[in-house]
Amino acid sequence: MTWLWFSTDTNQDYFKTIDETITALDIGNRIVLENNVNDASEIITIKGDDAGLEEGLLSLRKGAVVVEMNLIYKTENQEWKFSIKGESLSFSSLKVPETGPMETKDDVEGLLLEKAYLFEKAIHLINGLFNAFLKLRASVEWDQTVVPAIRKWVLP
């Protein structure tokens, strides 16, 4: 999850390799970090629409890792908002874009299919991000390029 935060801050173009329709993937209004020091667990939650993430970066410097975050996924004219947990990649608070209005009873099936597609698109994004992370994490590029770049991003 820390890699995902790093990627949203430093390389938005990377996400086009996962979803060519994406225009932005941003941290939303909540991020949760956990720091396990001396057998004690410290949970740091940063929330709010105008909350700065400086405290989160400070927590990363102290050894914390991101365990949950709210994401805003945008395509050309649609926006999804959801929270995701790092240990299970489970979703919560998934808000999909609005669907068209239902004008007749015959529109019900089409609206259900559209809604299912919108839910599936968010799931596809997370699956794509996870697969991309696994490939990167297993590559030599991880230790040679990615980890030093993350350290540079975290440290002042």
Short mmCIF file of N, CA and C in Angstrom, two decimals:
data_model
loop_
_atom_site.label_atom_id
_atom_site.label_comp_id
_atom_site.label_asym_id
_atom_site.label_seq_id
_atom_site.Cartn_x
_atom_site.Cartn_y
_atom_site.Cartn_z
N MET A 1 0.82 -1.18 0.00
CA MET A 1 0.00 0.00 0.00
C MET A 1 0.88 1.26 0.00
N THR A 2 2.03 1.17 0.65
CA THR A 2 2.94 2.32 0.63
C THR A 2 3.42 2.58 -0.79
N TRP A 3 3.69 1.51 -1.54
CA TRP A 3 4.08 1.65 -2.94
C TRP A 3 2.98 2.35 -3.75
N LEU A 4 1.72 2.02 -3.45
CA LEU A 4 0.61 2.64 -4.17
C LEU A 4 0.55 4.13 -3.88
N TRP A 5 0.73 4.52 -2.63
CA TRP A 5 0.75 5.94 -2.28
C TRP A 5 1.90 6.62 -3.01
N PHE A 6 3.06 6.03 -2.95
CA PHE A 6 4.23 6.55 -3.66
C PHE A 6 3.92 6.74 -5.15
N SER A 7 3.30 5.75 -5.75
CA SER A 7 3.00 5.81 -7.19
C SER A 7 1.99 6.90 -7.52
N THR A 8 0.99 7.10 -6.64
CA THR A 8 0.01 8.15 -6.91
C THR A 8 0.65 9.53 -6.83
N ASP A 9 1.67 9.66 -6.00
CA ASP A 9 2.36 10.95 -5.83
C ASP A 9 3.39 11.21 -6.92
N THR A 10 4.00 10.18 -7.46
CA THR A 10 5.17 10.39 -8.31
C THR A 10 5.02 9.96 -9.76
N ASN A 11 4.07 9.08 -10.06
CA ASN A 11 4.03 8.55 -11.43
C ASN A 11 2.62 8.17 -11.84
N GLN A 12 1.76 9.15 -12.04
CA GLN A 12 0.38 8.88 -12.45
C GLN A 12 0.32 8.17 -13.81
N ASP A 13 1.28 8.43 -14.67
CA ASP A 13 1.28 7.79 -16.00
C ASP A 13 1.41 6.27 -15.90
N TYR A 14 2.01 5.78 -14.84
CA TYR A 14 2.17 4.34 -14.65
C TYR A 14 0.83 3.61 -14.67
N PHE A 15 -0.20 4.25 -14.15
CA PHE A 15 -1.50 3.61 -14.05
C PHE A 15 -2.15 3.36 -15.41
N LYS A 16 -1.71 4.08 -16.43
CA LYS A 16 -2.21 3.85 -17.79
C LYS A 16 -1.83 2.45 -18.29
N THR A 17 -0.77 1.87 -17.75
CA THR A 17 -0.39 0.51 -18.15
C THR A 17 -1.36 -0.52 -17.57
N ILE A 18 -2.10 -0.13 -16.55
CA ILE A 18 -3.05 -1.02 -15.90
C ILE A 18 -4.46 -0.81 -16.44
N ASP A 19 -4.81 0.46 -16.67
CA ASP A 19 -6.13 0.82 -17.20
C ASP A 19 -5.93 2.01 -18.13
N GLU A 20 -6.07 1.77 -19.41
CA GLU A 20 -5.79 2.85 -20.37
C GLU A 20 -6.83 3.97 -20.32
N THR A 21 -7.97 3.76 -19.66
CA THR A 21 -8.98 4.81 -19.55
C THR A 21 -8.78 5.70 -18.33
N ILE A 22 -7.85 5.35 -17.46
CA ILE A 22 -7.67 6.10 -16.21
C ILE A 22 -7.10 7.49 -16.51
N THR A 23 -7.63 8.47 -15.81
CA THR A 23 -7.07 9.82 -15.91
C THR A 23 -6.37 10.22 -14.61
N ALA A 24 -6.78 9.61 -13.48
CA ALA A 24 -6.11 9.89 -12.21
C ALA A 24 -6.47 8.83 -11.18
N LEU A 25 -5.53 8.57 -10.30
CA LEU A 25 -5.75 7.74 -9.12
C LEU A 25 -5.13 8.51 -7.98
N ASP A 26 -5.97 8.96 -7.06
CA ASP A 26 -5.50 9.83 -5.98
C ASP A 26 -5.89 9.27 -4.62
N ILE A 27 -5.12 9.69 -3.61
CA ILE A 27 -5.48 9.38 -2.23
C ILE A 27 -6.68 10.23 -1.89
N GLY A 28 -7.69 9.61 -1.31
CA GLY A 28 -8.91 10.32 -0.95
C GLY A 28 -8.80 11.00 0.41
N ASN A 29 -9.86 10.89 1.18
CA ASN A 29 -9.94 11.64 2.44
C ASN A 29 -9.56 10.82 3.68
N ARG A 30 -8.90 9.67 3.49
CA ARG A 30 -8.52 8.86 4.66
C ARG A 30 -7.35 7.94 4.31
N ILE A 31 -6.39 7.89 5.22
CA ILE A 31 -5.29 6.94 5.10
C ILE A 31 -4.92 6.48 6.51
N VAL A 32 -4.68 5.18 6.65
CA VAL A 32 -4.35 4.61 7.96
C VAL A 32 -2.98 3.96 7.86
N LEU A 33 -2.12 4.29 8.82
CA LEU A 33 -0.78 3.72 8.88
C LEU A 33 -0.62 2.99 10.20
N GLU A 34 0.26 2.00 10.21
CA GLU A 34 0.52 1.24 11.42
C GLU A 34 2.02 1.15 11.63
N ASN A 35 2.43 1.39 12.86
CA ASN A 35 3.84 1.31 13.22
C ASN A 35 3.98 0.35 14.40
N ASN A 36 4.71 -0.72 14.20
CA ASN A 36 4.96 -1.70 15.27
C ASN A 36 6.36 -1.49 15.80
N VAL A 37 6.45 -0.86 16.96
CA VAL A 37 7.73 -0.59 17.58
C VAL A 37 7.74 -1.19 18.98
N ASN A 38 8.78 -1.97 19.29
CA ASN A 38 8.94 -2.57 20.62
C ASN A 38 7.68 -3.31 21.07
N ASP A 39 7.14 -4.16 20.20
CA ASP A 39 5.96 -4.96 20.50
C ASP A 39 4.72 -4.13 20.82
N ALA A 40 4.73 -2.87 20.46
CA ALA A 40 3.56 -2.01 20.64
C ALA A 40 3.12 -1.52 19.26
N SER A 41 1.83 -1.56 19.04
CA SER A 41 1.29 -1.14 17.75
C SER A 41 0.71 0.25 17.88
N GLU A 42 1.11 1.12 16.97
CA GLU A 42 0.60 2.48 16.93
C GLU A 42 -0.15 2.65 15.62
N ILE A 43 -1.40 3.09 15.69
CA ILE A 43 -2.22 3.31 14.51
C ILE A 43 -2.35 4.83 14.30
N ILE A 44 -2.04 5.27 13.10
CA ILE A 44 -2.13 6.68 12.75
C ILE A 44 -3.18 6.80 11.66
N THR A 45 -4.22 7.57 11.93
CA THR A 45 -5.28 7.77 10.96
C THR A 45 -5.32 9.24 10.57
N ILE A 46 -5.26 9.49 9.28
CA ILE A 46 -5.35 10.85 8.77
C ILE A 46 -6.61 10.91 7.93
N LYS A 47 -7.52 11.79 8.30
CA LYS A 47 -8.77 11.86 7.56
C LYS A 47 -9.25 13.30 7.45
N GLY A 48 -10.08 13.51 6.47
CA GLY A 48 -10.63 14.83 6.21
C GLY A 48 -10.36 15.24 4.78
N ASP A 49 -11.29 15.97 4.21
CA ASP A 49 -11.16 16.37 2.81
C ASP A 49 -9.95 17.26 2.55
N ASP A 50 -9.59 18.09 3.52
CA ASP A 50 -8.45 18.99 3.33
C ASP A 50 -7.24 18.59 4.16
N ALA A 51 -7.23 17.35 4.63
CA ALA A 51 -6.14 16.88 5.48
C ALA A 51 -4.85 16.76 4.66
N GLY A 52 -3.79 17.31 5.19
CA GLY A 52 -2.49 17.15 4.55
C GLY A 52 -1.91 15.79 4.91
N LEU A 53 -1.09 15.27 4.06
CA LEU A 53 -0.52 13.95 4.30
C LEU A 53 0.89 14.02 4.88
N GLU A 54 1.30 15.20 5.34
CA GLU A 54 2.64 15.37 5.90
C GLU A 54 2.84 14.48 7.12
N GLU A 55 1.80 14.36 7.95
CA GLU A 55 1.91 13.50 9.14
C GLU A 55 2.10 12.04 8.72
N GLY A 56 1.46 11.65 7.62
CA GLY A 56 1.64 10.30 7.10
C GLY A 56 3.06 10.06 6.64
N LEU A 57 3.63 11.03 5.96
CA LEU A 57 5.03 10.90 5.52
C LEU A 57 5.97 10.84 6.73
N LEU A 58 5.67 11.62 7.74
CA LEU A 58 6.47 11.57 8.98
C LEU A 58 6.37 10.18 9.61
N SER A 59 5.19 9.61 9.61
CA SER A 59 5.00 8.26 10.15
C SER A 59 5.79 7.23 9.34
N LEU A 60 5.82 7.41 8.01
CA LEU A 60 6.62 6.50 7.17
C LEU A 60 8.09 6.60 7.54
N ARG A 61 8.57 7.81 7.80
CA ARG A 61 9.97 8.00 8.20
C ARG A 61 10.28 7.26 9.49
N LYS A 62 9.28 7.14 10.35
CA LYS A 62 9.46 6.46 11.63
C LYS A 62 9.23 4.96 11.54
N GLY A 63 8.98 4.45 10.33
CA GLY A 63 8.85 3.01 10.15
C GLY A 63 7.43 2.49 9.97
N ALA A 64 6.46 3.37 9.89
CA ALA A 64 5.08 2.92 9.70
C ALA A 64 4.87 2.44 8.27
N VAL A 65 3.82 1.66 8.09
CA VAL A 65 3.41 1.22 6.76
C VAL A 65 1.92 1.55 6.59
N VAL A 66 1.52 1.75 5.36
CA VAL A 66 0.12 2.03 5.06
C VAL A 66 -0.66 0.72 5.14
N VAL A 67 -1.75 0.72 5.89
CA VAL A 67 -2.57 -0.48 6.02
C VAL A 67 -3.96 -0.32 5.41
N GLU A 68 -4.35 0.92 5.18
CA GLU A 68 -5.66 1.17 4.59
C GLU A 68 -5.65 2.56 3.98
N MET A 69 -6.37 2.72 2.86
CA MET A 69 -6.46 4.05 2.27
C MET A 69 -7.74 4.19 1.47
N ASN A 70 -8.16 5.43 1.37
CA ASN A 70 -9.29 5.78 0.53
C ASN A 70 -8.73 6.25 -0.80
N LEU A 71 -9.30 5.75 -1.89
CA LEU A 71 -8.81 6.11 -3.22
C LEU A 71 -9.91 6.76 -4.05
N ILE A 72 -9.49 7.63 -4.93
CA ILE A 72 -10.39 8.23 -5.91
C ILE A 72 -9.84 7.84 -7.28
N TYR A 73 -10.64 7.10 -8.00
CA TYR A 73 -10.27 6.56 -9.32
C TYR A 73 -11.10 7.30 -10.36
N LYS A 74 -10.42 7.97 -11.28
CA LYS A 74 -11.11 8.77 -12.28
C LYS A 74 -10.78 8.30 -13.69
N THR A 75 -11.81 8.29 -14.51
CA THR A 75 -11.63 8.12 -15.95
C THR A 75 -12.13 9.42 -16.58
N GLU A 76 -12.28 9.45 -17.87
CA GLU A 76 -12.61 10.70 -18.55
C GLU A 76 -13.80 11.43 -17.94
N ASN A 77 -14.89 10.73 -17.68
CA ASN A 77 -16.07 11.43 -17.14
C ASN A 77 -16.73 10.67 -15.99
N GLN A 78 -15.98 9.78 -15.35
CA GLN A 78 -16.52 9.01 -14.24
C GLN A 78 -15.55 9.01 -13.07
N GLU A 79 -16.12 8.81 -11.87
CA GLU A 79 -15.30 8.81 -10.66
C GLU A 79 -15.82 7.75 -9.68
N TRP A 80 -14.89 6.96 -9.17
CA TRP A 80 -15.17 5.96 -8.15
C TRP A 80 -14.46 6.41 -6.87
N LYS A 81 -15.06 6.16 -5.73
CA LYS A 81 -14.42 6.41 -4.44
C LYS A 81 -14.60 5.15 -3.61
N PHE A 82 -13.50 4.72 -2.97
CA PHE A 82 -13.58 3.52 -2.14
C PHE A 82 -12.38 3.47 -1.21
N SER A 83 -12.54 2.67 -0.17
CA SER A 83 -11.44 2.39 0.74
C SER A 83 -11.00 0.95 0.50
N ILE A 84 -9.71 0.73 0.71
CA ILE A 84 -9.16 -0.60 0.51
C ILE A 84 -8.21 -0.93 1.65
N LYS A 85 -8.28 -2.16 2.13
CA LYS A 85 -7.39 -2.62 3.20
C LYS A 85 -6.22 -3.37 2.59
N GLY A 86 -5.04 -3.12 3.11
CA GLY A 86 -3.84 -3.70 2.55
C GLY A 86 -3.70 -5.20 2.74
N GLU A 87 -4.06 -5.71 3.89
CA GLU A 87 -3.81 -7.13 4.16
C GLU A 87 -4.72 -8.06 3.37
N SER A 88 -5.91 -7.60 2.99
CA SER A 88 -6.85 -8.47 2.28
C SER A 88 -7.30 -7.91 0.94
N LEU A 89 -6.94 -6.67 0.65
CA LEU A 89 -7.42 -5.96 -0.53
C LEU A 89 -8.94 -5.91 -0.58
N SER A 90 -9.56 -5.91 0.60
CA SER A 90 -11.02 -5.83 0.65
C SER A 90 -11.48 -4.38 0.51
N PHE A 91 -12.61 -4.22 -0.14
CA PHE A 91 -13.20 -2.91 -0.39
C PHE A 91 -14.17 -2.56 0.72
N SER A 92 -14.32 -1.26 0.94
CA SER A 92 -15.42 -0.77 1.75
C SER A 92 -15.78 0.61 1.20
N SER A 93 -16.99 1.01 1.44
CA SER A 93 -17.48 2.33 1.02
C SER A 93 -17.31 2.58 -0.48
N LEU A 94 -17.54 1.56 -1.29
CA LEU A 94 -17.39 1.72 -2.74
C LEU A 94 -18.54 2.53 -3.29
N LYS A 95 -18.20 3.68 -3.83
CA LYS A 95 -19.19 4.55 -4.48
C LYS A 95 -18.84 4.60 -5.96
N VAL A 96 -19.75 4.09 -6.78
CA VAL A 96 -19.52 4.05 -8.22
C VAL A 96 -20.18 5.28 -8.87
N PRO A 97 -19.78 5.58 -10.11
CA PRO A 97 -20.41 6.71 -10.80
C PRO A 97 -21.92 6.51 -10.95
N GLU A 98 -22.62 7.61 -11.12
CA GLU A 98 -24.07 7.57 -11.33
C GLU A 98 -24.39 6.85 -12.63
N THR A 99 -25.50 6.14 -12.62
CA THR A 99 -25.99 5.51 -13.84
C THR A 99 -27.09 6.39 -14.41
N GLY A 100 -27.47 6.10 -15.62
CA GLY A 100 -28.55 6.87 -16.24
C GLY A 100 -29.86 6.66 -15.51
N PRO A 101 -30.81 7.54 -15.73
CA PRO A 101 -32.10 7.42 -15.03
C PRO A 101 -32.93 6.26 -15.60
N MET A 102 -33.76 5.70 -14.75
CA MET A 102 -34.65 4.63 -15.18
C MET A 102 -35.97 5.29 -15.59
N GLU A 103 -36.27 5.21 -16.86
CA GLU A 103 -37.47 5.86 -17.37
C GLU A 103 -38.65 4.91 -17.47
N THR A 104 -38.35 3.64 -17.76
CA THR A 104 -39.42 2.64 -17.84
C THR A 104 -38.99 1.37 -17.12
N LYS A 105 -39.93 0.46 -16.91
CA LYS A 105 -39.60 -0.80 -16.25
C LYS A 105 -38.63 -1.63 -17.09
N ASP A 106 -38.63 -1.42 -18.40
CA ASP A 106 -37.72 -2.15 -19.28
C ASP A 106 -36.27 -1.74 -19.07
N ASP A 107 -36.04 -0.60 -18.45
CA ASP A 107 -34.68 -0.10 -18.22
C ASP A 107 -33.97 -0.78 -17.05
N VAL A 108 -34.70 -1.54 -16.25
CA VAL A 108 -34.15 -2.15 -15.03
C VAL A 108 -32.96 -3.06 -15.36
N GLU A 109 -33.11 -3.93 -16.34
CA GLU A 109 -32.03 -4.85 -16.67
C GLU A 109 -30.78 -4.11 -17.12
N GLY A 110 -30.96 -3.11 -17.96
CA GLY A 110 -29.83 -2.32 -18.44
C GLY A 110 -29.12 -1.58 -17.31
N LEU A 111 -29.90 -1.04 -16.37
CA LEU A 111 -29.31 -0.33 -15.23
C LEU A 111 -28.54 -1.29 -14.33
N LEU A 112 -29.08 -2.48 -14.12
CA LEU A 112 -28.38 -3.47 -13.30
C LEU A 112 -27.06 -3.89 -13.96
N LEU A 113 -27.09 -4.10 -15.27
CA LEU A 113 -25.86 -4.47 -15.98
C LEU A 113 -24.83 -3.34 -15.93
N GLU A 114 -25.30 -2.11 -16.07
CA GLU A 114 -24.39 -0.97 -16.00
C GLU A 114 -23.77 -0.85 -14.61
N LYS A 115 -24.58 -1.02 -13.58
CA LYS A 115 -24.09 -0.95 -12.20
C LYS A 115 -23.07 -2.05 -11.94
N ALA A 116 -23.36 -3.27 -12.41
CA ALA A 116 -22.43 -4.38 -12.23
C ALA A 116 -21.11 -4.09 -12.95
N TYR A 117 -21.18 -3.51 -14.13
CA TYR A 117 -19.97 -3.14 -14.88
C TYR A 117 -19.15 -2.13 -14.09
N LEU A 118 -19.81 -1.15 -13.49
CA LEU A 118 -19.09 -0.12 -12.74
C LEU A 118 -18.40 -0.70 -11.50
N PHE A 119 -19.06 -1.64 -10.82
CA PHE A 119 -18.42 -2.31 -9.69
C PHE A 119 -17.23 -3.14 -10.17
N GLU A 120 -17.42 -3.86 -11.27
CA GLU A 120 -16.37 -4.70 -11.81
C GLU A 120 -15.15 -3.89 -12.25
N LYS A 121 -15.37 -2.68 -12.74
CA LYS A 121 -14.26 -1.84 -13.19
C LYS A 121 -13.33 -1.49 -12.02
N ALA A 122 -13.90 -1.19 -10.85
CA ALA A 122 -13.08 -0.91 -9.67
C ALA A 122 -12.31 -2.16 -9.23
N ILE A 123 -12.97 -3.30 -9.27
CA ILE A 123 -12.31 -4.56 -8.89
C ILE A 123 -11.19 -4.87 -9.88
N HIS A 124 -11.43 -4.64 -11.15
CA HIS A 124 -10.40 -4.85 -12.18
C HIS A 124 -9.17 -3.96 -11.92
N LEU A 125 -9.42 -2.73 -11.52
CA LEU A 125 -8.31 -1.81 -11.23
C LEU A 125 -7.45 -2.37 -10.10
N ILE A 126 -8.07 -2.76 -9.01
CA ILE A 126 -7.30 -3.27 -7.86
C ILE A 126 -6.58 -4.56 -8.23
N ASN A 127 -7.21 -5.44 -8.96
CA ASN A 127 -6.53 -6.66 -9.41
C ASN A 127 -5.33 -6.32 -10.29
N GLY A 128 -5.50 -5.36 -11.19
CA GLY A 128 -4.40 -4.93 -12.05
C GLY A 128 -3.26 -4.32 -11.26
N LEU A 129 -3.60 -3.49 -10.28
CA LEU A 129 -2.56 -2.87 -9.42
C LEU A 129 -1.81 -3.94 -8.64
N PHE A 130 -2.55 -4.91 -8.10
CA PHE A 130 -1.91 -5.98 -7.33
C PHE A 130 -0.98 -6.80 -8.21
N ASN A 131 -1.44 -7.16 -9.40
CA ASN A 131 -0.59 -7.93 -10.32
C ASN A 131 0.65 -7.14 -10.72
N ALA A 132 0.48 -5.86 -10.99
CA ALA A 132 1.62 -5.02 -11.36
C ALA A 132 2.61 -4.93 -10.20
N PHE A 133 2.10 -4.79 -8.97
CA PHE A 133 2.96 -4.74 -7.81
C PHE A 133 3.74 -6.05 -7.64
N LEU A 134 3.05 -7.18 -7.78
CA LEU A 134 3.72 -8.47 -7.63
C LEU A 134 4.85 -8.64 -8.64
N LYS A 135 4.59 -8.29 -9.89
CA LYS A 135 5.64 -8.38 -10.92
C LYS A 135 6.81 -7.47 -10.59
N LEU A 136 6.52 -6.27 -10.18
CA LEU A 136 7.57 -5.32 -9.83
C LEU A 136 8.34 -5.79 -8.60
N ARG A 137 7.63 -6.26 -7.61
CA ARG A 137 8.25 -6.70 -6.35
C ARG A 137 9.17 -7.89 -6.56
N ALA A 138 8.85 -8.76 -7.52
CA ALA A 138 9.66 -9.94 -7.79
C ALA A 138 10.80 -9.66 -8.77
N SER A 139 10.86 -8.46 -9.30
CA SER A 139 11.90 -8.13 -10.28
C SER A 139 13.14 -7.55 -9.59
N VAL A 140 14.24 -7.52 -10.32
CA VAL A 140 15.45 -6.89 -9.79
C VAL A 140 15.30 -5.38 -9.72
N GLU A 141 14.37 -4.85 -10.49
CA GLU A 141 14.11 -3.41 -10.49
C GLU A 141 13.65 -2.92 -9.12
N TRP A 142 12.99 -3.81 -8.35
CA TRP A 142 12.48 -3.43 -7.03
C TRP A 142 13.60 -2.90 -6.14
N ASP A 143 14.65 -3.72 -5.95
CA ASP A 143 15.76 -3.31 -5.08
C ASP A 143 16.64 -2.24 -5.69
N GLN A 144 16.79 -2.28 -7.00
CA GLN A 144 17.72 -1.36 -7.66
C GLN A 144 17.13 0.03 -7.91
N THR A 145 15.82 0.08 -8.17
CA THR A 145 15.22 1.35 -8.57
C THR A 145 14.10 1.81 -7.65
N VAL A 146 13.15 0.92 -7.39
CA VAL A 146 11.93 1.32 -6.68
C VAL A 146 12.19 1.65 -5.22
N VAL A 147 12.86 0.78 -4.50
CA VAL A 147 13.10 1.03 -3.07
C VAL A 147 13.90 2.32 -2.86
N PRO A 148 14.99 2.56 -3.62
CA PRO A 148 15.68 3.84 -3.46
C PRO A 148 14.79 5.05 -3.79
N ALA A 149 13.92 4.91 -4.78
CA ALA A 149 13.02 6.02 -5.12
C ALA A 149 12.01 6.28 -4.01
N ILE A 150 11.50 5.22 -3.41
CA ILE A 150 10.57 5.38 -2.28
C ILE A 150 11.28 6.03 -1.10
N ARG A 151 12.48 5.58 -0.81
CA ARG A 151 13.25 6.19 0.30
C ARG A 151 13.48 7.68 0.05
N LYS A 152 13.82 8.03 -1.16
CA LYS A 152 14.04 9.44 -1.52
C LYS A 152 12.75 10.23 -1.37
N TRP A 153 11.62 9.64 -1.72
CA TRP A 153 10.31 10.29 -1.60
C TRP A 153 9.94 10.50 -0.13
N VAL A 154 10.24 9.52 0.72
CA VAL A 154 9.87 9.59 2.13
C VAL A 154 10.78 10.54 2.91
N LEU A 155 12.07 10.45 2.65
CA LEU A 155 13.02 11.26 3.41
C LEU A 155 13.14 12.66 2.82
N PRO A 156 13.33 13.65 3.69
CA PRO A 156 13.43 15.04 3.19
C PRO A 156 14.70 15.30 2.42
#
